[in-house]
PDB file of C-alpha atoms in Angstrom:
ATOM      1  CA  MET C   1      -2.305  24.314  23.792  1.00 42.00           C
ATOM      2  CA  ALA C   2      -1.636  22.749  20.741  1.00 50.00           C
ATOM      3  CA  THR C   3      -0.363  19.310  20.034  1.00 60.00           C
ATOM      4  CA  GLU C   4       3.001  19.166  18.720  1.00 76.00           C
ATOM      5  CA  ARG C   5       3.060  17.342  15.783  1.00 86.00           C
ATOM      6  CA  LYS C   6       6.064  14.656  15.229  1.00 92.00           C
ATOM      7  CA  ILE C   7       7.415  12.747  12.073  1.00 93.00           C
ATOM      8  CA  TYR C   8       5.788   9.363  12.171  1.00 96.00           C
ATOM      9  CA  ASP C   9       2.817  10.505  14.368  1.00 96.00           C
ATOM     10  CA  LYS C  10      -0.267   8.452  13.797  1.00 96.00           C
ATOM     11  CA  PHE C  11      -3.807   9.529  13.302  1.00 97.00           C
ATOM     12  CA  ARG C  12      -6.642   8.701  12.325  1.00 96.00           C
ATOM     13  CA  ILE C  13      -9.272   9.612   9.426  1.00 95.00           C
ATOM     14  CA  PHE C  14     -13.073   8.225  10.364  1.00 93.00           C
ATOM     15  CA  GLY C  15     -10.636   5.100  11.511  1.00 92.00           C
ATOM     16  CA  ILE C  16      -7.949   4.255   9.541  1.00 95.00           C
ATOM     17  CA  PRO C  17      -4.332   5.429  10.687  1.00 97.00           C
ATOM     18  CA  ILE C  18      -2.072   7.434   9.229  1.00 98.00           C
ATOM     19  CA  SER C  19       1.402   8.557   9.337  1.00 98.00           C
ATOM     20  CA  TYR C  20       2.548  12.067   9.343  1.00 97.00           C
ATOM     21  CA  CYS C  21       5.116  12.588   7.154  1.00 97.00           C
ATOM     22  CA  ASP C  22       6.464  13.621   3.493  1.00 97.00           C
ATOM     23  CA  THR C  23       8.640  11.079   0.666  1.00 97.00           C
ATOM     24  CA  LYS C  24      12.020  12.214   1.816  1.00 97.00           C
ATOM     25  CA  GLN C  25      11.059  11.372   5.487  1.00 98.00           C
ATOM     26  CA  ALA C  26       9.714   7.893   4.645  1.00 98.00           C
ATOM     27  CA  LEU C  27      12.738   7.381   2.341  1.00 98.00           C
ATOM     28  CA  GLU C  28      14.447   7.380   5.568  1.00 98.00           C
ATOM     29  CA  PHE C  29      11.940   5.330   7.504  1.00 98.00           C
ATOM     30  CA  VAL C  30      12.953   2.137   4.822  1.00 98.00           C
ATOM     31  CA  GLY C  31      16.742   3.444   5.382  1.00 98.00           C
ATOM     32  CA  LYS C  32      16.341   3.152   9.216  1.00 98.00           C
ATOM     33  CA  SER C  33      14.870   0.050   8.933  1.00 98.00           C
ATOM     34  CA  ILE C  34      17.148  -2.033   7.180  1.00 98.00           C
ATOM     35  CA  ASN C  35      20.496  -0.679   8.863  1.00 98.00           C
ATOM     36  CA  ASN C  36      18.754  -1.137  11.784  1.00 98.00           C
ATOM     37  CA  LYS C  37      18.158  -4.372  10.559  1.00 98.00           C
ATOM     38  CA  GLU C  38      14.290  -4.275  11.920  1.00 98.00           C
ATOM     39  CA  THR C  39      10.974  -5.697  10.121  1.00 98.00           C
ATOM     40  CA  ASN C  40       8.745  -3.011   9.477  1.00 98.00           C
ATOM     41  CA  SER C  41       5.108  -2.771   7.447  1.00 98.00           C
ATOM     42  CA  ILE C  42       4.160  -0.033   5.282  1.00 98.00           C
ATOM     43  CA  PHE C  43       0.956   0.352   3.792  1.00 98.00           C
ATOM     44  CA  THR C  44      -0.411   2.864   1.303  1.00 97.00           C
ATOM     45  CA  PRO C  45      -4.209   3.847   2.197  1.00 97.00           C
ATOM     46  CA  CYS C  46      -6.948   5.717  -0.495  1.00 95.00           C
ATOM     47  CA  LEU C  47     -10.181   5.721  -0.094  1.00 94.00           C
ATOM     48  CA  GLU C  48     -10.758   1.546  -1.269  1.00 95.00           C
ATOM     49  CA  SER C  49      -8.273   1.081   2.107  1.00 96.00           C
ATOM     50  CA  LEU C  50     -10.935   3.237   4.086  1.00 95.00           C
ATOM     51  CA  ALA C  51     -13.747   1.206   2.956  1.00 95.00           C
ATOM     52  CA  LEU C  52     -12.016  -2.034   3.583  1.00 96.00           C
ATOM     53  CA  TYR C  53     -11.119  -0.492   7.641  1.00 96.00           C
ATOM     54  CA  ASN C  54     -14.467  -0.533   7.914  1.00 94.00           C
ATOM     55  CA  THR C  55     -16.183  -3.195   6.537  1.00 95.00           C
ATOM     56  CA  ASN C  56     -13.230  -5.938   7.126  1.00 95.00           C
ATOM     57  CA  ASP C  57     -12.445  -7.162  10.628  1.00 95.00           C
ATOM     58  CA  VAL C  58      -8.638  -8.931   9.245  1.00 96.00           C
ATOM     59  CA  PHE C  59      -7.801  -6.234   6.927  1.00 97.00           C
ATOM     60  CA  ALA C  60      -8.418  -3.334   9.781  1.00 96.00           C
ATOM     61  CA  GLU C  61      -6.382  -5.444  12.317  1.00 97.00           C
ATOM     62  CA  ALA C  62      -3.383  -5.286   9.577  1.00 98.00           C
ATOM     63  CA  SER C  63      -3.753  -1.418   9.650  1.00 98.00           C
ATOM     64  CA  ASP C  64      -4.062  -1.048  12.989  1.00 97.00           C
ATOM     65  CA  ASN C  65      -0.252  -2.804  13.440  1.00 97.00           C
ATOM     66  CA  VAL C  66       1.073  -0.906  10.703  1.00 98.00           C
ATOM     67  CA  ASP C  67       4.285   0.277  11.457  1.00 98.00           C
ATOM     68  CA  LEU C  68       4.112   3.395   8.328  1.00 98.00           C
ATOM     69  CA  SER C  69       0.499   4.561   6.961  1.00 98.00           C
ATOM     70  CA  ILE C  70       1.432   6.914   3.615  1.00 98.00           C
ATOM     71  CA  VAL C  71      -1.581   7.841   1.937  1.00 96.00           C
ATOM     72  CA  ASP C  72      -1.659   7.270  -1.339  1.00 95.00           C
ATOM     73  CA  GLY C  73      -5.147   8.454  -1.713  1.00 91.00           C
ATOM     74  CA  ILE C  74      -6.167  12.338  -2.951  1.00 92.00           C
ATOM     75  CA  THR C  75      -9.431  12.450  -0.719  1.00 92.00           C
ATOM     76  CA  LEU C  76      -7.312  11.338   2.403  1.00 95.00           C
ATOM     77  CA  VAL C  77      -5.143  14.212   1.767  1.00 95.00           C
ATOM     78  CA  ILE C  78      -7.836  16.256   1.519  1.00 95.00           C
ATOM     79  CA  MET C  79      -9.456  14.845   4.735  1.00 94.00           C
ATOM     80  CA  SER C  80      -5.922  15.205   6.847  1.00 96.00           C
ATOM     81  CA  LYS C  81      -6.791  19.289   6.201  1.00 95.00           C
ATOM     82  CA  PHE C  82      -9.398  18.944   9.101  1.00 94.00           C
ATOM     83  CA  THR C  83      -7.183  17.035  11.518  1.00 94.00           C
ATOM     84  CA  LYS C  84      -4.450  18.641  13.311  1.00 94.00           C
ATOM     85  CA  TYR C  85      -1.860  16.779  11.257  1.00 96.00           C
ATOM     86  CA  PRO C  86      -2.393  18.269   7.434  1.00 96.00           C
ATOM     87  CA  LEU C  87      -0.369  16.203   5.179  1.00 96.00           C
ATOM     88  CA  HIS C  88       1.703  18.067   2.081  1.00 92.00           C
ATOM     89  CA  GLU C  89       1.814  16.343  -0.028  1.00 94.00           C
ATOM     90  CA  ARG C  90       0.092  12.736  -1.664  1.00 94.00           C
ATOM     91  CA  ILE C  91       2.302   9.471  -1.859  1.00 96.00           C
ATOM     92  CA  THR C  92       1.222   7.346  -4.373  1.00 94.00           C
ATOM     93  CA  GLY C  93       2.357   3.779  -3.807  1.00 95.00           C
ATOM     94  CA  ALA C  94       3.574   3.156  -7.484  1.00 94.00           C
ATOM     95  CA  THR C  95       5.973   6.368  -7.566  1.00 96.00           C
ATOM     96  CA  PHE C  96       7.179   5.450  -3.756  1.00 98.00           C
ATOM     97  CA  VAL C  97       8.230   1.759  -4.891  1.00 98.00           C
ATOM     98  CA  VAL C  98      10.174   3.302  -8.128  1.00 98.00           C
ATOM     99  CA  GLU C  99      11.878   5.598  -5.476  1.00 98.00           C
ATOM    100  CA  ILE C 100      12.986   2.512  -2.379  1.00 98.00           C
ATOM    101  CA  ILE C 101      14.400   1.122  -5.702  1.00 98.00           C
ATOM    102  CA  ARG C 102      16.430   4.160  -6.891  1.00 98.00           C
ATOM    103  CA  GLU C 103      17.905   5.148  -3.288  1.00 98.00           C
ATOM    104  CA  PHE C 104      18.328   1.684  -2.435  1.00 98.00           C
ATOM    105  CA  ASN C 105      19.005  -0.798  -5.789  1.00 98.00           C
ATOM    106  CA  GLU C 106      22.564  -0.873  -5.135  1.00 98.00           C
ATOM    107  CA  THR C 107      22.722  -1.899  -1.037  1.00 97.00           C
ATOM    108  CA  ALA C 108      20.029  -4.083  -0.863  1.00 98.00           C
ATOM    109  CA  LYS C 109      17.702  -6.603  -2.376  1.00 98.00           C
ATOM    110  CA  PHE C 110      14.253  -6.775  -3.047  1.00 98.00           C
ATOM    111  CA  PHE C 111      11.755  -9.675  -3.611  1.00 98.00           C
ATOM    112  CA  VAL C 112       8.106  -9.227  -4.972  1.00 98.00           C
ATOM    113  CA  VAL C 113       5.441 -11.308  -3.925  1.00 98.00           C
ATOM    114  CA  GLY C 114       2.023 -11.467  -6.545  1.00 98.00           C
ATOM    115  CA  SER C 115       1.813 -10.030  -9.724  1.00 97.00           C
ATOM    116  CA  LYS C 116       2.094 -12.212 -12.772  1.00 97.00           C
ATOM    117  CA  PRO C 117       5.584 -14.058 -13.656  1.00 98.00           C
ATOM    118  CA  GLU C 118       4.975 -12.556 -17.322  1.00 98.00           C
ATOM    119  CA  ASN C 119       4.534  -9.205 -16.177  1.00 98.00           C
ATOM    120  CA  LEU C 120       7.643  -9.308 -13.524  1.00 98.00           C
ATOM    121  CA  ASP C 121       9.805 -10.445 -16.159  1.00 98.00           C
ATOM    122  CA  ILE C 122       9.209  -7.215 -18.468  1.00 98.00           C
ATOM    123  CA  ALA C 123       9.011  -4.704 -15.467  1.00 98.00           C
ATOM    124  CA  PHE C 124      12.314  -6.454 -14.100  1.00 98.00           C
ATOM    125  CA  ALA C 125      13.909  -5.908 -17.605  1.00 98.00           C
ATOM    126  CA  LYS C 126      12.966  -2.614 -17.424  1.00 98.00           C
ATOM    127  CA  LEU C 127      14.272  -2.073 -13.918  1.00 98.00           C
ATOM    128  CA  HIS C 128      17.392  -3.275 -14.875  1.00 98.00           C
ATOM    129  CA  LYS C 129      18.013  -1.376 -17.666  1.00 98.00           C
ATOM    130  CA  ASP C 130      16.875   1.713 -15.449  1.00 98.00           C
ATOM    131  CA  PHE C 131      19.174   0.235 -12.438  1.00 98.00           C
ATOM    132  CA  PRO C 132      22.012  -1.272 -13.989  1.00 97.00           C
ATOM    133  CA  ASN C 133      24.030  -2.023 -11.125  1.00 97.00           C
ATOM    134  CA  MET C 134      20.895  -3.066  -8.902  1.00 97.00           C
ATOM    135  CA  LYS C 135      21.934  -5.891  -6.484  1.00 96.00           C
ATOM    136  CA  GLY C 136      19.481  -8.271  -6.773  1.00 97.00           C
ATOM    137  CA  ILE C 137      15.282  -8.570  -7.609  1.00 98.00           C
ATOM    138  CA  GLU C 138      13.294 -11.999  -7.815  1.00 98.00           C
ATOM    139  CA  TYR C 139       9.563 -12.624  -6.934  1.00 98.00           C
ATOM    140  CA  TYR C 140       7.277 -15.365  -6.342  1.00 98.00           C
ATOM    141  CA  SER C 141       3.679 -15.175  -7.858  1.00 98.00           C
ATOM    142  CA  PRO C 142       1.388 -17.307  -5.509  1.00 98.00           C
ATOM    143  CA  PRO C 143      -1.278 -19.834  -7.324  1.00 96.00           C
ATOM    144  CA  PHE C 144      -4.908 -17.625  -6.853  1.00 94.00           C
ATOM    145  CA  TYR C 145      -7.034 -19.010  -4.213  1.00 94.00           C
ATOM    146  CA  LYS C 146     -10.650 -17.281  -3.751  1.00 91.00           C
ATOM    147  CA  GLY C 147     -10.668 -15.602   0.055  1.00 91.00           C
ATOM    148  CA  PHE C 148      -6.744 -15.262   1.461  1.00 96.00           C
ATOM    149  CA  PHE C 149      -4.502 -18.067   1.139  1.00 97.00           C
ATOM    150  CA  PRO C 150      -3.985 -21.316   3.135  1.00 98.00           C
ATOM    151  CA  GLN C 151      -1.381 -21.737   5.941  1.00 98.00           C
ATOM    152  CA  GLU C 152       0.377 -24.223   3.816  1.00 98.00           C
ATOM    153  CA  GLU C 153       0.466 -21.024   1.142  1.00 98.00           C
ATOM    154  CA  VAL C 154       1.718 -18.402   3.790  1.00 98.00           C
ATOM    155  CA  ASP C 155       4.490 -21.133   4.407  1.00 98.00           C
ATOM    156  CA  ILE C 156       5.548 -20.952   1.641  1.00 98.00           C
ATOM    157  CA  VAL C 157       5.841 -17.019   0.869  1.00 98.00           C
ATOM    158  CA  ILE C 158       7.772 -17.283   4.631  1.00 98.00           C
ATOM    159  CA  LYS C 159      10.116 -20.171   3.403  1.00 98.00           C
ATOM    160  CA  LYS C 160      10.664 -18.389  -0.079  1.00 98.00           C
ATOM    161  CA  ILE C 161      10.839 -14.583   1.296  1.00 98.00           C
ATOM    162  CA  ASN C 162      13.777 -15.912   3.962  1.00 98.00           C
ATOM    163  CA  GLU C 163      15.747 -17.800   1.138  1.00 98.00           C
ATOM    164  CA  SER C 164      15.826 -14.773  -0.459  1.00 98.00           C
ATOM    165  CA  ASN C 165      17.671 -12.510   1.924  1.00 98.00           C
ATOM    166  CA  ALA C 166      15.479  -9.916   0.725  1.00 98.00           C
ATOM    167  CA  ASN C 167      15.374  -6.278   2.597  1.00 98.00           C
ATOM    168  CA  VAL C 168      12.628  -4.995   1.220  1.00 98.00           C
ATOM    169  CA  VAL C 169       9.386  -6.835  -0.058  1.00 98.00           C
ATOM    170  CA  PHE C 170       6.929  -6.180  -2.082  1.00 98.00           C
ATOM    171  CA  PHE C 171       3.543  -7.462  -1.883  1.00 98.00           C
ATOM    172  CA  ALA C 172       1.599  -6.999  -5.464  1.00 98.00           C
ATOM    173  CA  LEU C 173      -1.004  -8.938  -4.771  1.00 98.00           C
ATOM    174  CA  GLY C 174      -4.264  -6.084  -4.143  1.00 96.00           C
ATOM    175  CA  ALA C 175      -6.167  -4.714  -0.586  1.00 96.00           C
ATOM    176  CA  PRO C 176      -7.456  -6.426   1.669  1.00 97.00           C
ATOM    177  CA  LYS C 177      -5.156  -9.637   0.400  1.00 98.00           C
ATOM    178  CA  GLN C 178      -2.011  -8.139   0.496  1.00 98.00           C
ATOM    179  CA  GLU C 179      -2.112  -6.196   3.495  1.00 98.00           C
ATOM    180  CA  MET C 180      -3.356  -9.748   5.466  1.00 98.00           C
ATOM    181  CA  LEU C 181      -0.797 -11.297   4.341  1.00 98.00           C
ATOM    182  CA  ILE C 182       1.722  -8.596   5.548  1.00 98.00           C
ATOM    183  CA  GLN C 183       0.371  -9.413   9.175  1.00 98.00           C
ATOM    184  CA  ALA C 184       0.483 -13.101   8.669  1.00 98.00           C
ATOM    185  CA  VAL C 185       4.258 -13.114   7.474  1.00 98.00           C
ATOM    186  CA  LYS C 186       5.545 -10.344   9.507  1.00 98.00           C
ATOM    187  CA  THR C 187       6.888 -12.107  12.567  1.00 98.00           C
ATOM    188  CA  HIS C 188       8.660 -15.006  10.472  1.00 98.00           C
ATOM    189  CA  VAL C 189      10.613 -13.036   8.162  1.00 98.00           C
ATOM    190  CA  LYS C 190      14.235 -11.431   8.000  1.00 98.00           C
ATOM    191  CA  ALA C 191      13.129  -8.804   5.785  1.00 98.00           C
ATOM    192  CA  ASN C 192      13.583  -5.247   6.528  1.00 98.00           C
ATOM    193  CA  ILE C 193      10.412  -3.569   4.802  1.00 98.00           C
ATOM    194  CA  LEU C 194       6.899  -5.491   3.888  1.00 98.00           C
ATOM    195  CA  MET C 195       5.124  -3.184   1.852  1.00 98.00           C
ATOM    196  CA  SER C 196       1.770  -3.060   0.323  1.00 98.00           C
ATOM    197  CA  CYS C 197       2.007  -2.264  -3.700  1.00 98.00           C
ATOM    198  CA  GLY C 198      -0.667  -3.347  -5.505  1.00 96.00           C
ATOM    199  CA  GLY C 199      -0.620  -3.418  -9.171  1.00 96.00           C
ATOM    200  CA  THR C 200       2.363  -1.417  -9.625  1.00 97.00           C
ATOM    201  CA  PHE C 201       4.920  -3.538 -11.429  1.00 98.00           C
ATOM    202  CA  GLU C 202       1.811  -3.480 -14.089  1.00 97.00           C
ATOM    203  CA  PHE C 203       2.870  -0.041 -14.270  1.00 96.00           C
ATOM    204  CA  ILE C 204       6.005  -0.330 -14.507  1.00 97.00           C
ATOM    205  CA  GLY C 205       6.457  -2.406 -16.863  1.00 97.00           C
ATOM    206  CA  GLY C 206       3.540  -0.534 -19.116  1.00 96.00           C
ATOM    207  CA  VAL C 207       1.451  -3.504 -19.174  1.00 95.00           C
ATOM    208  CA  VAL C 208      -0.919  -0.619 -17.686  1.00 93.00           C
ATOM    209  CA  GLN C 209      -1.254   2.355 -18.396  1.00 89.00           C
ATOM    210  CA  ARG C 210      -0.610   5.177 -15.772  1.00 87.00           C
ATOM    211  CA  ALA C 211      -2.876   7.765 -15.805  1.00 86.00           C
ATOM    212  CA  PRO C 212      -0.355  10.747 -17.447  1.00 89.00           C
ATOM    213  CA  ARG C 213       1.458  12.772 -14.939  1.00 85.00           C
ATOM    214  CA  ARG C 214      -0.631  15.725 -14.983  1.00 88.00           C
ATOM    215  CA  ILE C 215      -3.695  13.883 -14.159  1.00 88.00           C
ATOM    216  CA  GLN C 216      -1.681  12.191 -11.269  1.00 84.00           C
ATOM    217  CA  LYS C 217      -1.129  15.811  -9.582  1.00 80.00           C
ATOM    218  CA  MET C 218      -4.487  16.884  -9.998  1.00 80.00           C
ATOM    219  CA  GLY C 219      -5.474  13.614  -7.882  1.00 80.00           C
ATOM    220  CA  LEU C 220      -7.299  12.264 -10.418  1.00 83.00           C
ATOM    221  CA  GLU C 221      -6.426   9.208 -11.482  1.00 88.00           C
ATOM    222  CA  TRP C 222      -9.665   7.474 -10.463  1.00 83.00           C
ATOM    223  CA  ALA C 223     -11.204   8.815 -13.359  1.00 88.00           C
ATOM    224  CA  PHE C 224      -8.594   7.681 -15.720  1.00 90.00           C
ATOM    225  CA  ARG C 225      -9.491   4.396 -14.540  1.00 87.00           C
ATOM    226  CA  ILE C 226     -12.749   4.414 -15.012  1.00 88.00           C
ATOM    227  CA  TYR C 227     -12.127   5.360 -18.382  1.00 88.00           C
ATOM    228  CA  SER C 228      -9.481   2.746 -18.788  1.00 89.00           C
ATOM    229  CA  GLU C 229     -11.737   0.123 -17.160  1.00 89.00           C
ATOM    230  CA  PRO C 230     -15.507   1.211 -17.333  1.00 91.00           C
ATOM    231  CA  ASN C 231     -16.936  -2.254 -16.710  1.00 89.00           C
ATOM    232  CA  ARG C 232     -14.720  -3.057 -13.486  1.00 87.00           C
ATOM    233  CA  MET C 233     -13.642   0.197 -12.170  1.00 90.00           C
ATOM    234  CA  ILE C 234     -17.468   2.170 -11.708  1.00 92.00           C
ATOM    235  CA  LYS C 235     -18.672  -1.096 -10.030  1.00 90.00           C
ATOM    236  CA  ARG C 236     -15.286  -1.078  -7.213  1.00 89.00           C
ATOM    237  CA  TYR C 237     -15.578   2.528  -6.848  1.00 88.00           C
ATOM    238  CA  ALA C 238     -19.416   2.660  -5.770  1.00 93.00           C
ATOM    239  CA  TRP C 239     -18.995   0.342  -3.245  1.00 94.00           C
ATOM    240  CA  GLN C 240     -16.138   2.042  -2.289  1.00 91.00           C
ATOM    241  CA  ALA C 241     -18.197   5.880  -1.997  1.00 91.00           C
ATOM    242  CA  LYS C 242     -21.247   3.660  -0.892  1.00 93.00           C
ATOM    243  CA  VAL C 243     -19.277   2.932   2.471  1.00 93.00           C
ATOM    244  CA  PHE C 244     -16.809   6.380   2.775  1.00 91.00           C
ATOM    245  CA  PHE C 245     -20.885   7.975   2.827  1.00 92.00           C
ATOM    246  CA  ILE C 246     -22.527   5.643   5.213  1.00 92.00           C
ATOM    247  CA  VAL C 247     -19.388   6.372   7.382  1.00 92.00           C
ATOM    248  CA  VAL C 248     -19.219   9.820   6.959  1.00 88.00           C
ATOM    249  CA  PHE C 249     -23.340  10.082   7.732  1.00 89.00           C
ATOM    250  CA  ARG C 250     -22.227   7.920  10.962  1.00 87.00           C
ATOM    251  CA  ALA C 251     -19.859  10.541  11.812  1.00 84.00           C
ATOM    252  CA  ILE C 252     -21.800  13.380  11.575  1.00 82.00           C
ATOM    253  CA  PHE C 253     -24.268  11.731  13.682  1.00 82.00           C
ATOM    254  CA  GLY C 254     -22.338  10.349  16.137  1.00 80.00           C
ATOM    255  CA  ILE C 255     -23.418   6.504  15.319  1.00 79.00           C
ATOM    256  CA  LYS C 256     -21.026   4.596  17.610  1.00 70.00           C
ATOM    257  CA  ARG C 257     -20.591   1.136  15.548  1.00 57.00           C
ATOM    258  CA  LYS C 258     -16.915   0.138  14.278  1.00 58.00           C
ATOM    259  CA  ARG C 259     -17.657  -1.661  10.944  1.00 60.00           C
ATOM    260  CA  VAL C 260     -20.040  -1.063   7.811  1.00 57.00           C
ATOM    261  CA  ILE C 261     -20.674  -4.777   7.526  1.00 50.00           C
ATOM    262  CA  SER C 262     -19.305  -7.051  10.273  1.00 39.00           C
ATOM    263  CA  LYS C 263     -17.073  -9.039   7.150  1.00 40.00           C
ATOM    264  CA  GLY C 264     -15.597  -8.378   3.595  1.00 40.00           C
ATOM    265  CA  GLN C 265     -16.944  -6.810   0.925  1.00 41.00           C
TER     266      GLN C 265
END
């Protein structure tokens, strides 16, 4: 008997949890979280997330505990076609952040953790222009730490979020730090949605150029980013590809080992 698919069901692609839903359903999840005064987390996994899941134990734990996991990477969408939960669309984090703001800007307050103040000022100016009735959006940019944040910085983040009375908090720190921070603060904040979003606000403000829409639809943003930042992105994508092929090899040959490497990158 075929398994009945239900909206928001979790399934796994080489370990990492994925939620079965589309953009409309993901927005409904945000709305219900706000209306019910819940605190839920949203991650946006891509190929990098799959690599991190299989190399970083703390990131993997955070991913296992996430409430909604919407697929950003085209590779994961393609791989879902070989499961009982074929996804019908890719929901990029950058696009979904704007959709959340568009849908809830007059009724919800927003807060951003991460990025750079000068970049957020540019992005916020654009958002205020696009959504003149926006209820409110603030930010806190933590200082840079090599590795994860010390507990005193985590406590500051918790305090800033709660003082803001935000409904939706976007964590713009890049993986795996943003997902690990969401995991650390989730039970201590009053916000309704905690979402990882990487460099979204640099895209919104135009500080970093996003791939043209046609390239996005083709799932070739990675190629555009290599073209735009070859020195940084080639090394990054090479590591992701290496881990991905090791994970696939082990799956094909039934090698039961959860992590490729015990800790981090």
